[in-house]
Every structure is written in structure tokens, then in C-alpha cells.
CSV table of C-alpha atoms and ligand atoms in Angstrom, one decimal:
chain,number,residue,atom,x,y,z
A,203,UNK,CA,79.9,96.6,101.8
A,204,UNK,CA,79.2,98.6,105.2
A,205,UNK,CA,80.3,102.3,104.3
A,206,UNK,CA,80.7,104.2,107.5
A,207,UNK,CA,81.2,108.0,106.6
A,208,UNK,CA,84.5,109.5,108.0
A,209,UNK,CA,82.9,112.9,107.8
A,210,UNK,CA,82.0,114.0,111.2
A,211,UNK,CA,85.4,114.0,112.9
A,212,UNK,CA,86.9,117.1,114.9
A,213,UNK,CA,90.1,116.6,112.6
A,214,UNK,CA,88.3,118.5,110.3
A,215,UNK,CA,88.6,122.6,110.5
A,216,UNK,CA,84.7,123.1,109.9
A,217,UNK,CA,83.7,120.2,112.6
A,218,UNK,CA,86.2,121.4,115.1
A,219,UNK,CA,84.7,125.0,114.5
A,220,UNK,CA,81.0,123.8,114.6
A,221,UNK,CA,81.2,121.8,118.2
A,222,UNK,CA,83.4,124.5,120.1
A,223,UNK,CA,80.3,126.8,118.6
A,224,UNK,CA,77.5,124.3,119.1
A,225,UNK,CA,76.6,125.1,115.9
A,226,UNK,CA,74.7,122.1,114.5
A,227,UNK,CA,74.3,123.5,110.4
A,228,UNK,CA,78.0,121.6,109.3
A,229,UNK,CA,77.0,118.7,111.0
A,230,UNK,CA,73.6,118.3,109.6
A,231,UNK,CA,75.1,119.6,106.5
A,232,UNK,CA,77.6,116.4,105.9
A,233,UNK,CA,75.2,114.1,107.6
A,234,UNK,CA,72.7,114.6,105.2
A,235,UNK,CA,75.6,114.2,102.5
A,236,UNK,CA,76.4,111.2,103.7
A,237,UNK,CA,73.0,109.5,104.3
A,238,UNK,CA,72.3,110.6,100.8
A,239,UNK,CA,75.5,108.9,99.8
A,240,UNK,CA,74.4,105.5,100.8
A,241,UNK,CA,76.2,105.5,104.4
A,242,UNK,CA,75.6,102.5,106.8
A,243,UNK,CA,76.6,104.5,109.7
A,244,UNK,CA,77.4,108.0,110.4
A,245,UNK,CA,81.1,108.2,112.3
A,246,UNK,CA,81.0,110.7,115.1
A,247,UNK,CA,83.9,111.8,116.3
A,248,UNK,CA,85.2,114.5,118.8
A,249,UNK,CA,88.3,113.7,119.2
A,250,UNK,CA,90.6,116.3,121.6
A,251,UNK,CA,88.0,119.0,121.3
A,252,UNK,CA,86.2,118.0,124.7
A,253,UNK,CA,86.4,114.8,126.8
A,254,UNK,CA,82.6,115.4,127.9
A,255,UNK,CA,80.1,113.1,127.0
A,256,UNK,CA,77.6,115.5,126.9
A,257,UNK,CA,79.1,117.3,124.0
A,258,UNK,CA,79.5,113.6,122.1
A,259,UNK,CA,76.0,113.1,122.9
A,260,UNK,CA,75.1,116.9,121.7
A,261,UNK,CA,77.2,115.8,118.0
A,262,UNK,CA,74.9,112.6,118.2
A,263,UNK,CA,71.2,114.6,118.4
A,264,UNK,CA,72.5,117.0,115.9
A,265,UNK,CA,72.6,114.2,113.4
A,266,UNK,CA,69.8,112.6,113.9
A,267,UNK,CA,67.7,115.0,113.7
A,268,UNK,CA,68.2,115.1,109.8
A,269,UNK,CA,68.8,111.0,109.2
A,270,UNK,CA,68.1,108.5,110.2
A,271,UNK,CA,71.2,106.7,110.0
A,272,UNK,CA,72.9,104.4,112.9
A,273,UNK,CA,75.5,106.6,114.8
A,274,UNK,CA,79.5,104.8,115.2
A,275,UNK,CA,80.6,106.3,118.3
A,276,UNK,CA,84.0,107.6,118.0
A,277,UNK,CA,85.8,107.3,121.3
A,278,UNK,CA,88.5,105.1,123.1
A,279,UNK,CA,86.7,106.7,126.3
A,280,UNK,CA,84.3,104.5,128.5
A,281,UNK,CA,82.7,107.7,129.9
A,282,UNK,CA,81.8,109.7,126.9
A,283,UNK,CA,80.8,106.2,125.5
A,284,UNK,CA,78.5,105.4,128.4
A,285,UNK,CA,76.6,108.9,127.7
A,286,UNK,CA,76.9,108.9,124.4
A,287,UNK,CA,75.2,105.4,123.8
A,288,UNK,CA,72.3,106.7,125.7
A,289,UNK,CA,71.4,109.3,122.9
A,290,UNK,CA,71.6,106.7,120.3
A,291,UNK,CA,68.4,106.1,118.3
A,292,UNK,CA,69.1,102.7,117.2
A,293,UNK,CA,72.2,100.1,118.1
A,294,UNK,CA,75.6,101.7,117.1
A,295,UNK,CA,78.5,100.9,116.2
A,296,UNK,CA,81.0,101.4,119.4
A,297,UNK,CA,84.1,102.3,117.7
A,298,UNK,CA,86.1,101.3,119.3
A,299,UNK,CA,87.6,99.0,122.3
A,300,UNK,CA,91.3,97.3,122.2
A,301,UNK,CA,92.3,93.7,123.4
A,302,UNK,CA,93.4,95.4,126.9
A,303,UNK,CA,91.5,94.0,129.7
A,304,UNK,CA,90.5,96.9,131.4
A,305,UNK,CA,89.5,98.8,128.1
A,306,UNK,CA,87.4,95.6,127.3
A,307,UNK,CA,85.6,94.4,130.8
A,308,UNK,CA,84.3,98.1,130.3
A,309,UNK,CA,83.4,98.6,126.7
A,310,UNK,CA,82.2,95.1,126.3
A,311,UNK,CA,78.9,94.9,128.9
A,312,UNK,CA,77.7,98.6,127.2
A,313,UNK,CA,77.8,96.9,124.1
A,314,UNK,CA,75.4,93.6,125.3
A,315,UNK,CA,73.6,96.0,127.2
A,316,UNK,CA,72.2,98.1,124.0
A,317,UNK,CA,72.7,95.4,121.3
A,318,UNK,CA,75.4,97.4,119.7
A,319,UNK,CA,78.3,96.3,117.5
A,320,UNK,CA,82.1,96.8,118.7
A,321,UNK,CA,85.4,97.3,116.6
A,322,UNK,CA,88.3,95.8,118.1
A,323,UNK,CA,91.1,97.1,117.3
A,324,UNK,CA,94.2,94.5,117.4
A,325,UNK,CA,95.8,96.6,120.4
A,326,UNK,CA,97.3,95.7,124.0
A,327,UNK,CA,99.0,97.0,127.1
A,328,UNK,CA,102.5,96.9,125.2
A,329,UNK,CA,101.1,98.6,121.6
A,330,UNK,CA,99.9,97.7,118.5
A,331,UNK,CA,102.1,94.9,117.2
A,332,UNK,CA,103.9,95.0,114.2
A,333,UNK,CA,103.4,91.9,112.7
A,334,UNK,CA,100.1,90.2,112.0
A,335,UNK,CA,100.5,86.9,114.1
A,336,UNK,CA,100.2,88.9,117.3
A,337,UNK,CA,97.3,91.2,116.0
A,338,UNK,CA,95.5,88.0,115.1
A,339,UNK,CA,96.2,87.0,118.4
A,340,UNK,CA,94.7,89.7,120.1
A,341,UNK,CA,92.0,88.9,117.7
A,342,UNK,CA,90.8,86.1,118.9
A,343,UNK,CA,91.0,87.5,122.8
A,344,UNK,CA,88.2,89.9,121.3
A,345,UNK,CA,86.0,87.3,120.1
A,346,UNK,CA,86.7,85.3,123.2
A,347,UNK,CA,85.5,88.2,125.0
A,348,UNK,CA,82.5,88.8,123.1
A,349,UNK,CA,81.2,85.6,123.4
A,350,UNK,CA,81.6,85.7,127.1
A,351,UNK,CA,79.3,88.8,127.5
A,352,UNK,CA,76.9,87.6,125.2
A,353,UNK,CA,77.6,89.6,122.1
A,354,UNK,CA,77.5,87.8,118.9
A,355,UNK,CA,80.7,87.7,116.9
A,356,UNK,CA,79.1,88.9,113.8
A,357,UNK,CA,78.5,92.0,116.0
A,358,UNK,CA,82.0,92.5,116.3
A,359,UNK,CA,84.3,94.3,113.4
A,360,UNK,CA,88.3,93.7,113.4
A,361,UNK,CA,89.9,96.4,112.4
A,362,UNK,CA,93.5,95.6,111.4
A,363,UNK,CA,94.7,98.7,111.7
A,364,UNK,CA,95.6,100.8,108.6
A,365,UNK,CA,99.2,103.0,109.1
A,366,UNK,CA,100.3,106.2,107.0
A,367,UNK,CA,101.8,104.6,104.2
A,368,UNK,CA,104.5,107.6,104.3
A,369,UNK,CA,105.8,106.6,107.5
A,370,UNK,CA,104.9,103.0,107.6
A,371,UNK,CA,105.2,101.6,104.5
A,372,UNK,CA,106.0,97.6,105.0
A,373,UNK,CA,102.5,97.7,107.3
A,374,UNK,CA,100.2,97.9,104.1
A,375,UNK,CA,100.8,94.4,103.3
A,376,UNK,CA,100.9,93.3,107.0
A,377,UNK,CA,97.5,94.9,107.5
A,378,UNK,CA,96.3,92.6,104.0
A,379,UNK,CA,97.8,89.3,105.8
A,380,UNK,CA,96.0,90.2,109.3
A,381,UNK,CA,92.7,90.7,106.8
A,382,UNK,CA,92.9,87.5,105.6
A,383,UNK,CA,92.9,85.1,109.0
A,384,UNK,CA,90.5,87.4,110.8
A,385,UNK,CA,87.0,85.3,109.1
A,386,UNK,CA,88.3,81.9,110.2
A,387,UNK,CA,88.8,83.6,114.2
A,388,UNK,CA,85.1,82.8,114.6
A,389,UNK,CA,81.5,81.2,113.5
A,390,UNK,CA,79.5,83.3,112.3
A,391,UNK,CA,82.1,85.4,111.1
A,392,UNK,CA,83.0,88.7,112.5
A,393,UNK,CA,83.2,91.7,110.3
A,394,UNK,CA,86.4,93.4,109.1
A,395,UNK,CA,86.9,97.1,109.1
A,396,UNK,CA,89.4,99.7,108.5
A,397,UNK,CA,90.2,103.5,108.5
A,398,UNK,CA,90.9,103.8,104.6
A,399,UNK,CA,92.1,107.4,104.5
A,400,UNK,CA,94.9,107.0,107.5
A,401,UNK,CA,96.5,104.7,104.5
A,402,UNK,CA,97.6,108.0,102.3
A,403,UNK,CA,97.9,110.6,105.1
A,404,UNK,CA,100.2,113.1,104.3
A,405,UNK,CA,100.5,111.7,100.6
A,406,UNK,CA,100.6,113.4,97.5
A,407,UNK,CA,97.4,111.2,95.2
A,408,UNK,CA,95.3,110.6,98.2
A,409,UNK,CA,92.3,109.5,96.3
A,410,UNK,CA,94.3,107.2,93.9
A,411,UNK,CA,96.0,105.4,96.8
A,412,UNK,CA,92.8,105.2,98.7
A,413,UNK,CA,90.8,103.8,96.2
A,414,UNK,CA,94.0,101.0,95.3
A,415,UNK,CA,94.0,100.3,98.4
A,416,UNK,CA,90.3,99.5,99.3
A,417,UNK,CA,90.2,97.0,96.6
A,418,UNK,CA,93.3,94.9,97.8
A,419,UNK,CA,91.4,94.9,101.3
A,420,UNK,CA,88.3,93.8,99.4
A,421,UNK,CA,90.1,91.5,98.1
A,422,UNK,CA,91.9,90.3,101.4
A,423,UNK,CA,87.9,90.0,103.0
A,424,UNK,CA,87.2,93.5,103.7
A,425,UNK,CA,83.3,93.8,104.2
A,426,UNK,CA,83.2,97.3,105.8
A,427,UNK,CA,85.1,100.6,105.9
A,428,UNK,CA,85.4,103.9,107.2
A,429,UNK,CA,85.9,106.3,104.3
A,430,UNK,CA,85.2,109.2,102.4
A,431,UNK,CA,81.6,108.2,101.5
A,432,UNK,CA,81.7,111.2,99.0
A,433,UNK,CA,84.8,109.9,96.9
A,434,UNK,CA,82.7,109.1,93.9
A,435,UNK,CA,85.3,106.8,92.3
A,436,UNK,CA,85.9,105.3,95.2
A,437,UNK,CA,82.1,104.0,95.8
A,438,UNK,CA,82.7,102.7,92.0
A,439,UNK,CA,85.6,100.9,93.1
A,440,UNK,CA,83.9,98.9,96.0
A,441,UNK,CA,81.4,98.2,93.4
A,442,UNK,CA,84.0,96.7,91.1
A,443,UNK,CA,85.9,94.9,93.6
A,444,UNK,CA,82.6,93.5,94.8
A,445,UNK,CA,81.3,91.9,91.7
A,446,UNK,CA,84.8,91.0,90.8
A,447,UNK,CA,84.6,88.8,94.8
A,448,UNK,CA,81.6,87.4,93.4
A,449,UNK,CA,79.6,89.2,96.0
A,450,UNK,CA,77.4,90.7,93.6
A,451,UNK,CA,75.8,89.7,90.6
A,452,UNK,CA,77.1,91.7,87.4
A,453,UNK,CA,73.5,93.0,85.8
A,454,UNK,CA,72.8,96.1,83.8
A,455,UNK,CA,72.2,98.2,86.9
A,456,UNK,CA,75.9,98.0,87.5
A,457,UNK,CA,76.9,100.2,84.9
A,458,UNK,CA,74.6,103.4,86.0
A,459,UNK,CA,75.7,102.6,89.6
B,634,LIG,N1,90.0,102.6,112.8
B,634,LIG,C1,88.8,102.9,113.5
B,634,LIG,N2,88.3,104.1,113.6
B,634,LIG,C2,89.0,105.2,113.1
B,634,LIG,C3,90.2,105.0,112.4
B,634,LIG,C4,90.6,103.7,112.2
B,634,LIG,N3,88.5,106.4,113.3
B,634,LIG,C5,89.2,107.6,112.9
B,634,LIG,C6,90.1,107.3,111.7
B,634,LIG,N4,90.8,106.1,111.9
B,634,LIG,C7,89.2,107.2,110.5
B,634,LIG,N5,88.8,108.5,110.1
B,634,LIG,C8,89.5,109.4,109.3
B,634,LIG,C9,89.0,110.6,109.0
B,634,LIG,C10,89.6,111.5,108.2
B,634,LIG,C11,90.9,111.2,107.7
B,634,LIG,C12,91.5,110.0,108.1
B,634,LIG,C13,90.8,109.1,108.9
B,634,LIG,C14,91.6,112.2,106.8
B,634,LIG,N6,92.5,113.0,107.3
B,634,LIG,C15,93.2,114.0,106.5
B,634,LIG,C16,94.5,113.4,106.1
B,634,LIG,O1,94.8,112.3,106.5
B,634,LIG,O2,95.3,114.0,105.4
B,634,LIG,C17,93.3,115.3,107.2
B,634,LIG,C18,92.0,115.9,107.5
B,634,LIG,C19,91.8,117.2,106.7
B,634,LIG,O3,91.8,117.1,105.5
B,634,LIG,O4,91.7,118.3,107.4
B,634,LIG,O5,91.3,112.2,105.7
B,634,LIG,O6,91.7,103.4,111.6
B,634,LIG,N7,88.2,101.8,114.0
């Protein structure tokens, strides 16, 4: 499983606080939590706090200058994208482009460009559909596009895109049927992400509903996922779910991990 840490995300009071202060201590803080935690990749986001790439780029060098980790840029912005890719140590993950044109002609040469890897997020000019015909649809227009520009589509992560259960409720199960097509949209086979926590926002039982959650995904295909890294129960449910997928091999070590 590819854990990218939620973490580092302006939605939170102490990140918000930390970037309008350029103070770098909370950010080195959970990004040395997260590393520590087994992280893949280190989501940076700065969501409405600033729409300059220099202060994306700032966030970026904060954090690696404590891990080494590889950076997923945060932004549906080509500009602070285009800076922030340049302060990248190795190749992110560029999180994230949607099926629209313009939003792909631009996000997709960056990516070739630095050998990245791109979520695509099932979304067009008229919305994200509800159903998961269409988002499989837009699906493939990503791949399409990737192969076109030369990025390889096991660089490219689908996100079917989780909605707050509370206010959304009949789209859990369409996100689990979206899961399951998107590995036969392409050889080799692209990735499949999601947001985890925007499952239970608002919801009393966060963690439990989380953690349910993730292993239906894992068991709809779900190979990677952008979560609480430090939800101890939940890193032992991805363990679970994998060995129950057959993905790893049950040994001893299983039961201290
Ligand atoms: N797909 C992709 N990228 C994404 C998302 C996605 N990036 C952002 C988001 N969704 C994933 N990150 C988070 C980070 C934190 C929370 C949810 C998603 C979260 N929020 C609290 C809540 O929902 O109650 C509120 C924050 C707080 O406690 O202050 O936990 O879907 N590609």
C-alpha cells in the first residue's frame, strides 16, 4: 500500500497558523511524524491560505529539510504547481489534474517533464458525475492523455473520489464500483487512490468509519491512500486487508506489525 500523509494541509488550525507565520517547527514537526510513520509521500497542501507558489514551494523546503520523503503537491493550480515542482527533491506526486482539457494539456507536460506521477481525479467541465460509468469514462480520457505525453500509466493514480458520507451517502458504494473497473482502463495498470478521511467528515466515529472503509476500497483494488498515517489501527487494518488480498504473505512478523 502507498500511504500518503494527509497531515500537512492548511485545513488544519496549526498548519494554517504555521504558513501565514512562516514558521517551519509544525511542519517539520508532523513531517517527521509521518516519515517515521512509514509515509510514501508527504501531502502538501495550502489550500486558500495563499495562491502563490512561492509560499507552496516555502511548505515544500520546510519538509525536506527533516525527510527525505517524496512531496504530493497539493494544488488544482498550474501556477503554484509549476513553481512548486521546481523545489521538489525527487519526482512527486502532482495531486491532482481533472479530465478537463485545459486543466490536463497543462498539468500533463509538467508531469513528463520531471518524471512525476499524476492523480486524476474523475472530473469534467460539467462536474463530478454521480454515477460510476461516466467517472470511468473520464478515466480512461486520463490515461489516454497520459500516454500521449509520454507518461506511463502506472505513473498515474485514479482517484474515485470519496464524498462525506453525511451528505452523500449512496456515493460510498459508487466510489467501490468506480474502484473496481479502474485496473482493466490500462496495461500496466494505473494506481488507485483516494482521500479516506473526506469519507466520515462531519461524523460522529471518524476513526471506525475510516478504517471500515479503507478495507472495502482494499478490497475493491485500492493500492494507495491519503490518510491519517498516524491512525494506528488504521495502518493495522491496511495490513489485514492486505494479507487477507493475498498481497502479503501471512508470517510471524505480521503480528508485531
Ligand atoms: N483526493 C485527492 N486529494 C485530496 C483529497 C481527495 N486532498 C485533500 C483531501 N482530499 C485529503 N486530505 C484530507 C485531510 C484532512 C481531512 C480530510 C481530508 C480531515 N478533515 C477534518 C474533517 O473532515 O473533519 C477536519 C480537519 C480538522 O480536524 O481540523 O480529516 O479526496 N486526490
Amino acid at each position: 500500500m502507498i500511504i500518503i500523509g494527509e497531515r500537512i494541509n492548511t485545513g488544519f488550525k496549526d498548519i494554517k497558523e504555521a504558513v501565514m507565520a512562516h514558521d517551519p517547527k509544525p511542519l517539520q514537526e508532523w513531517a517527521r511524524k509521518q516519515a517515521a510513520a512509514g509515509c510514501d509521500y508527504i501531502d502538501v497542501n495550502l489550500g486558500a491560505v495563499s495562491s502563490k507558489g512561492s509560499d507552496m514551494a516555502w511548505m515544500i523546503e520546510q519538509v525536506q529539510a527533516v525527510v527525505d520523503t517524496p512531496i504530493s503537491i497539493d494544488t488544482n493550480k498550474e501556477a503554484i504547481l509549476a513553481e512548486a515542482i521546481k523545489a521538489c527533491k525527487k519526482p512527486p506526486l502532482v495531486n491532482s489534474t481533472t479530465a478537463a482539457q485545459a486543466k490536463m494539456d497543462a498539468f500533463f507536460p509538467i508531469v513528463a517533464d520531471y518524471h512525476a506521477s499524476i492523480i486524476g481525479l474523475p472530473i469534467d467541465e460539467a462536474g463530478t458525475p454521480k454515477n460510476a460509468e461516466k467517472r470511468v469514462e473520464l478515466a480512461a480520457l486520463l490515461l489516454a492523455k497520459a500516454m500521449e505525453c509520454g507518461v506511463p500509466t502506472d505513473h498515474v493514480f485514479l482517484d474515485p473520489i470519496v464524498m462525506p458520507l453525511k451528505f452523500l451517502q449512496d456515493q460510498a458504494k459508487v466510489v467501490l464500483e468506480t474502484a473496481r473497473q479502474y485496473p482493466l482502463l490500462a496495461d500496466p495498470a494505473p494506481h488507485i487512490v483516494c482521500g479516506l478521511s473526506n469519507i466520515s467528515n462531519k461524523t460522529l466515529h471518524k476513526k471506525l468509519i475510516d478504517r471500515t472503509y479503507l478495507a472495502m476500497l482494499i478490497g475493491a483494488g485500492l493500492d494507495a491512500v491519503i490518510a491519517d498515517a498516524m491512525d494506528v489501527e488504521l495502518r493495522q487494518t491496511i495490513l489485514t486487508a492486505e494479507l487477507l488480498m493475498n498481497r502479503q504473505i501471512y508470517a510471524d512478523s505480521y503480528i508485531p506489525a
